[in-house]
Each structure stands twice: as C-alpha cells, then as structure tokens.
Amino acid sequence: GAVVSQHPSWVICKSGTSVKIECRSLDFQATTMFWYRQFPKQSLMLMATSNEGSKATYEQGVEKDKFLINHASLTLSTLTVTSAHPEDSSFYICSASSGDVGELFFGEGSRLTVL
Amino acid sequence: GQNIDQPTEMTATEGAIVQINCTYQTSGFNGLFWYQQHAGEAPTFLSYNVLDGLEEKGRFSSFLSRSKGYSYLLLKELQMKDSASYLCAVRDSNYQLIWGAGTKLIIKP
C-alpha cells in the first residue's frame, strides 16, 4: 500500500525554539495532506489541511502563525511549531490520500516534548 | 452540528467476535473509514465504505447503512494484538474528515 513517512519520530526541544516536522508521500503524489494533533487518550484533532501550492486551511482554534504549514511539492508537507511551549507537547501526525479509493494513509507520527 | 458516536470502551475475550458500532450525523457523506490505533502509534487503515453493505477483509468486516447513519466494525477470532483503539471517521460533503473519539478495545485471555 501507499506509504507516508514522517520525520522526526520524536523530538525534545527547549521552550521558545522552533521545530520542523516533515511528511512525505513515498510512492504516490498527494495533492492534499492533513496535519493532526493527538493528546494522550484522546482522538485525533485535525489542525489543518495542506494543499500543494496554496495556503493551508486551518481549523478553528489553531493558530496559523504558530503552526506554519508548507506544502511545496506533491510529495512533501512540513509543519513548523514556532516558539514552542510545554503545552505544545503532543503527538503530531500527518496523513495523505492516494485519491484512488479514498484510503487515507498516516505517517508514523512525531512526538514533540517541549521542556 | 456534526457528530460521530462510538462506545468509549469495550471488552472481549480472545477467540471471540466483537462488533464496534458507529453512528454519525454529518453534513453530507462521502465515505466512512475505520482505523486501528495502538497506543503511542499512528492510526492504520482498516476499511473504507461508501456504499451500503458489508465489506469483508480477512478477520475484519465493516458494514454501512447510509439511510441509518450507521456503521459497524466486526472483528472475528480475536487475538491479543487486536487490543487497540478503533477510530470511526466520516468524510462530509466538503471532503473533511470528521473523527469519532475512538473505541478502546480490551482483549482478555
């Protein structure tokens, strides 16, 4: 099946620094990628929808200036958490659709810990 | 508003069968997904239903009734490794995915 790779798998950073997470579709072109955040014991929360070559669409309550999303190519989307704070510590997951049969494939997830 | 309902937690015995239900009220419908998520890992795709009826895939089957806004995931011959959260998600008329909170399935020997 289609593969989505996410990097890094886990990252620890100091408060106030910025962290970039990459999401790549390895064997298909993804015109749309999705970024989620998941807190412990909770379901996925959609943060934004990333469209190749255009600005991301953010969900209500998600600060677009804090969570910068770039979708420069059909195989790569990046999420940058700017000026990270401890409350930003979470599991961030990207997904992409192959567009054929509606399947949605997820990256491995990135666990961010802000000290 | 849009809403996906599924039980919070279920318990079943190894080797048995369990059915996880999902009901939805969304603005439009463009398919329903079931995902499995083990603790600390990203979700993995299980099934996709867009037409009414039963889709069987090995030990897992998924059923959809669009008129009732209802789906279920059926897991047969349960194994301990099936202990996980099962997420139901519906794609609405804007092709946005609406997620349920997930059902934590506990398998006992």
PDB file of N, CA, C and O in Angstrom, chain A residues 36 38 43-44 46 49 59 91 93 101-104 106-108 111, chain B residues 33 35 37 40-43 45 48 87 91 96-97 99-102:
ATOM      1  N   TYR A  36      -2.587  16.457  12.063  1.00  0.00           N
ATOM      2  CA  TYR A  36      -3.386  16.210  13.250  1.00  0.00           C
ATOM      3  C   TYR A  36      -2.519  16.357  14.498  1.00  0.00           C
ATOM      4  O   TYR A  36      -1.298  16.195  14.460  1.00  0.00           O
ATOM      5  N   GLN A  38      -2.671  14.871  18.577  1.00  0.00           N
ATOM      6  CA  GLN A  38      -3.371  13.930  19.437  1.00  0.00           C
ATOM      7  C   GLN A  38      -2.758  13.972  20.824  1.00  0.00           C
ATOM      8  O   GLN A  38      -1.581  13.673  21.009  1.00  0.00           O
ATOM      9  N   SER A  43      -8.762  11.396  20.847  1.00  0.00           N
ATOM     10  CA  SER A  43      -8.770  11.083  19.423  1.00  0.00           C
ATOM     11  C   SER A  43      -7.965  12.123  18.656  1.00  0.00           C
ATOM     12  O   SER A  43      -7.448  13.079  19.217  1.00  0.00           O
ATOM     13  N   LEU A  44      -7.884  11.904  17.381  1.00  0.00           N
ATOM     14  CA  LEU A  44      -7.157  12.834  16.521  1.00  0.00           C
ATOM     15  C   LEU A  44      -7.895  14.152  16.418  1.00  0.00           C
ATOM     16  O   LEU A  44      -9.110  14.193  16.318  1.00  0.00           O
ATOM     17  N   LEU A  46      -7.929  17.393  13.969  1.00  0.00           N
ATOM     18  CA  LEU A  46      -7.419  17.976  12.735  1.00  0.00           C
ATOM     19  C   LEU A  46      -6.974  19.402  13.000  1.00  0.00           C
ATOM     20  O   LEU A  46      -7.730  20.211  13.531  1.00  0.00           O
ATOM     21  N   THR A  49      -5.529  21.488   6.844  1.00  0.00           N
ATOM     22  CA  THR A  49      -5.485  20.768   5.581  1.00  0.00           C
ATOM     23  C   THR A  49      -4.495  21.485   4.683  1.00  0.00           C
ATOM     24  O   THR A  49      -4.624  22.695   4.447  1.00  0.00           O
ATOM     25  N   GLU A  59      -8.029  24.725  11.013  1.00  0.00           N
ATOM     26  CA  GLU A  59      -9.258  24.517  11.771  1.00  0.00           C
ATOM     27  C   GLU A  59      -9.402  25.632  12.809  1.00  0.00           C
ATOM     28  O   GLU A  59      -8.433  26.282  13.201  1.00  0.00           O
ATOM     29  N   PHE A  91       1.493  14.557  20.254  1.00  0.00           N
ATOM     30  CA  PHE A  91       1.788  13.632  19.166  1.00  0.00           C
ATOM     31  C   PHE A  91       1.215  14.256  17.897  1.00  0.00           C
ATOM     32  O   PHE A  91       0.005  14.471  17.797  1.00  0.00           O
ATOM     33  N   ILE A  93       0.613  14.083  13.849  1.00  0.00           N
ATOM     34  CA  ILE A  93       0.506  13.046  12.818  1.00  0.00           C
ATOM     35  C   ILE A  93       0.065  13.685  11.507  1.00  0.00           C
ATOM     36  O   ILE A  93      -0.834  14.528  11.495  1.00  0.00           O
ATOM     37  N   VAL A 101      -9.050   5.181  -4.004  1.00  0.00           N
ATOM     38  CA  VAL A 101     -10.212   4.546  -3.403  1.00  0.00           C
ATOM     39  C   VAL A 101     -10.557   5.178  -2.078  1.00  0.00           C
ATOM     40  O   VAL A 101     -11.232   4.591  -1.275  1.00  0.00           O
ATOM     41  N   GLY A 102     -10.095   6.360  -1.859  1.00  0.00           N
ATOM     42  CA  GLY A 102     -10.461   7.077  -0.656  1.00  0.00           C
ATOM     43  C   GLY A 102      -9.651   6.738   0.560  1.00  0.00           C
ATOM     44  O   GLY A 102      -9.904   7.277   1.628  1.00  0.00           O
ATOM     45  N   GLU A 103      -8.702   5.842   0.438  1.00  0.00           N
ATOM     46  CA  GLU A 103      -7.914   5.485   1.602  1.00  0.00           C
ATOM     47  C   GLU A 103      -7.066   6.664   2.046  1.00  0.00           C
ATOM     48  O   GLU A 103      -6.587   7.448   1.233  1.00  0.00           O
ATOM     49  N   LEU A 104      -6.887   6.755   3.338  1.00  0.00           N
ATOM     50  CA  LEU A 104      -6.081   7.815   3.924  1.00  0.00           C
ATOM     51  C   LEU A 104      -4.946   7.138   4.665  1.00  0.00           C
ATOM     52  O   LEU A 104      -5.185   6.285   5.521  1.00  0.00           O
ATOM     53  N   PHE A 106      -1.441   7.281   7.004  1.00  0.00           N
ATOM     54  CA  PHE A 106      -0.845   8.114   8.027  1.00  0.00           C
ATOM     55  C   PHE A 106       0.663   7.933   8.092  1.00  0.00           C
ATOM     56  O   PHE A 106       1.188   6.849   7.839  1.00  0.00           O
ATOM     57  N   GLY A 107       1.335   9.014   8.438  1.00  0.00           N
ATOM     58  CA  GLY A 107       2.733   8.914   8.797  1.00  0.00           C
ATOM     59  C   GLY A 107       2.863   8.247  10.153  1.00  0.00           C
ATOM     60  O   GLY A 107       1.870   7.967  10.821  1.00  0.00           O
ATOM     61  N   GLU A 108       4.099   8.015  10.554  1.00  0.00           N
ATOM     62  CA  GLU A 108       4.336   7.299  11.805  1.00  0.00           C
ATOM     63  C   GLU A 108       4.061   8.164  13.029  1.00  0.00           C
ATOM     64  O   GLU A 108       3.977   7.665  14.148  1.00  0.00           O
ATOM     65  N   ARG A 111       6.448  12.656  18.043  1.00  0.00           N
ATOM     66  CA  ARG A 111       6.147  13.010  19.437  1.00  0.00           C
ATOM     67  C   ARG A 111       7.028  14.175  19.834  1.00  0.00           C
ATOM     68  O   ARG A 111       8.242  14.064  19.847  1.00  0.00           O
TER      69      ARG A 111
ATOM     70  N   PHE B  33     -14.615   5.641   7.218  1.00  0.00           N
ATOM     71  CA  PHE B  33     -13.359   4.930   7.425  1.00  0.00           C
ATOM     72  C   PHE B  33     -13.317   4.312   8.816  1.00  0.00           C
ATOM     73  O   PHE B  33     -13.861   4.857   9.775  1.00  0.00           O
ATOM     74  N   TYR B  35     -10.198   2.965  11.398  1.00  0.00           N
ATOM     75  CA  TYR B  35      -8.755   2.899  11.621  1.00  0.00           C
ATOM     76  C   TYR B  35      -8.490   2.201  12.941  1.00  0.00           C
ATOM     77  O   TYR B  35      -9.256   2.305  13.897  1.00  0.00           O
ATOM     78  N   GLN B  37      -5.653   1.981  16.024  1.00  0.00           N
ATOM     79  CA  GLN B  37      -4.522   2.713  16.571  1.00  0.00           C
ATOM     80  C   GLN B  37      -4.064   2.064  17.861  1.00  0.00           C
ATOM     81  O   GLN B  37      -4.797   2.035  18.856  1.00  0.00           O
ATOM     82  N   GLY B  40       0.399   4.940  21.385  1.00  0.00           N
ATOM     83  CA  GLY B  40       1.681   5.524  21.034  1.00  0.00           C
ATOM     84  C   GLY B  40       2.045   5.442  19.568  1.00  0.00           C
ATOM     85  O   GLY B  40       3.143   5.841  19.181  1.00  0.00           O
ATOM     86  N   GLU B  41       1.128   4.905  18.771  1.00  0.00           N
ATOM     87  CA  GLU B  41       1.414   4.766  17.338  1.00  0.00           C
ATOM     88  C   GLU B  41       0.387   5.527  16.526  1.00  0.00           C
ATOM     89  O   GLU B  41      -0.675   5.897  17.009  1.00  0.00           O
ATOM     90  N   ALA B  42       0.712   5.759  15.251  1.00  0.00           N
ATOM     91  CA  ALA B  42      -0.239   6.414  14.355  1.00  0.00           C
ATOM     92  C   ALA B  42      -1.323   5.417  13.937  1.00  0.00           C
ATOM     93  O   ALA B  42      -1.116   4.200  13.982  1.00  0.00           O
ATOM     94  N   PRO B  43      -2.474   5.895  13.531  1.00  0.00           N
ATOM     95  CA  PRO B  43      -3.543   5.007  13.074  1.00  0.00           C
ATOM     96  C   PRO B  43      -3.158   4.277  11.798  1.00  0.00           C
ATOM     97  O   PRO B  43      -2.398   4.792  10.978  1.00  0.00           O
ATOM     98  N   PHE B  45      -4.948   2.135   8.509  1.00  0.00           N
ATOM     99  CA  PHE B  45      -6.205   1.993   7.772  1.00  0.00           C
ATOM    100  C   PHE B  45      -6.734   0.571   7.864  1.00  0.00           C
ATOM    101  O   PHE B  45      -5.989  -0.393   7.686  1.00  0.00           O
ATOM    102  N   TYR B  48     -12.820   1.058   4.266  1.00  0.00           N
ATOM    103  CA  TYR B  48     -13.471   2.235   3.702  1.00  0.00           C
ATOM    104  C   TYR B  48     -14.785   1.779   3.096  1.00  0.00           C
ATOM    105  O   TYR B  48     -14.797   0.870   2.268  1.00  0.00           O
ATOM    106  N   LEU B  87     -10.971   3.749  15.507  1.00  0.00           N
ATOM    107  CA  LEU B  87     -11.496   5.071  15.193  1.00  0.00           C
ATOM    108  C   LEU B  87     -12.399   5.014  13.970  1.00  0.00           C
ATOM    109  O   LEU B  87     -12.025   4.461  12.944  1.00  0.00           O
ATOM    110  N   ARG B  91     -16.264  11.204   6.021  1.00  0.00           N
ATOM    111  CA  ARG B  91     -15.904  12.322   5.157  1.00  0.00           C
ATOM    112  C   ARG B  91     -17.186  13.020   4.735  1.00  0.00           C
ATOM    113  O   ARG B  91     -18.077  12.398   4.156  1.00  0.00           O
ATOM    114  N   GLN B  96     -14.143  16.868   4.245  1.00  0.00           N
ATOM    115  CA  GLN B  96     -13.451  16.961   5.522  1.00  0.00           C
ATOM    116  C   GLN B  96     -13.733  15.686   6.315  1.00  0.00           C
ATOM    117  O   GLN B  96     -14.851  15.174   6.315  1.00  0.00           O
ATOM    118  N   LEU B  97     -12.718  15.208   6.999  1.00  0.00           N
ATOM    119  CA  LEU B  97     -12.893  14.021   7.822  1.00  0.00           C
ATOM    120  C   LEU B  97     -13.362  14.425   9.216  1.00  0.00           C
ATOM    121  O   LEU B  97     -12.732  15.249   9.878  1.00  0.00           O
ATOM    122  N   TRP B  99     -13.948  12.926  12.875  1.00  0.00           N
ATOM    123  CA  TRP B  99     -13.482  11.767  13.622  1.00  0.00           C
ATOM    124  C   TRP B  99     -14.320  11.489  14.861  1.00  0.00           C
ATOM    125  O   TRP B  99     -14.712  12.407  15.573  1.00  0.00           O
ATOM    126  N   GLY B 100     -14.545  10.217  15.113  1.00  0.00           N
ATOM    127  CA  GLY B 100     -15.093   9.803  16.382  1.00  0.00           C
ATOM    128  C   GLY B 100     -13.985   9.806  17.425  1.00  0.00           C
ATOM    129  O   GLY B 100     -12.803   9.900  17.088  1.00  0.00           O
ATOM    130  N   ALA B 101     -14.372   9.695  18.678  1.00  0.00           N
ATOM    131  CA  ALA B 101     -13.388   9.735  19.767  1.00  0.00           C
ATOM    132  C   ALA B 101     -12.625   8.419  19.906  1.00  0.00           C
ATOM    133  O   ALA B 101     -11.634   8.353  20.618  1.00  0.00           O
ATOM    134  N   GLY B 102     -13.089   7.391  19.213  1.00  0.00           N
ATOM    135  CA  GLY B 102     -12.395   6.109  19.286  1.00  0.00           C
ATOM    136  C   GLY B 102     -12.984   5.179  20.323  1.00  0.00           C
ATOM    137  O   GLY B 102     -13.531   5.625  21.341  1.00  0.00           O
TER     138      GLY B 102
END
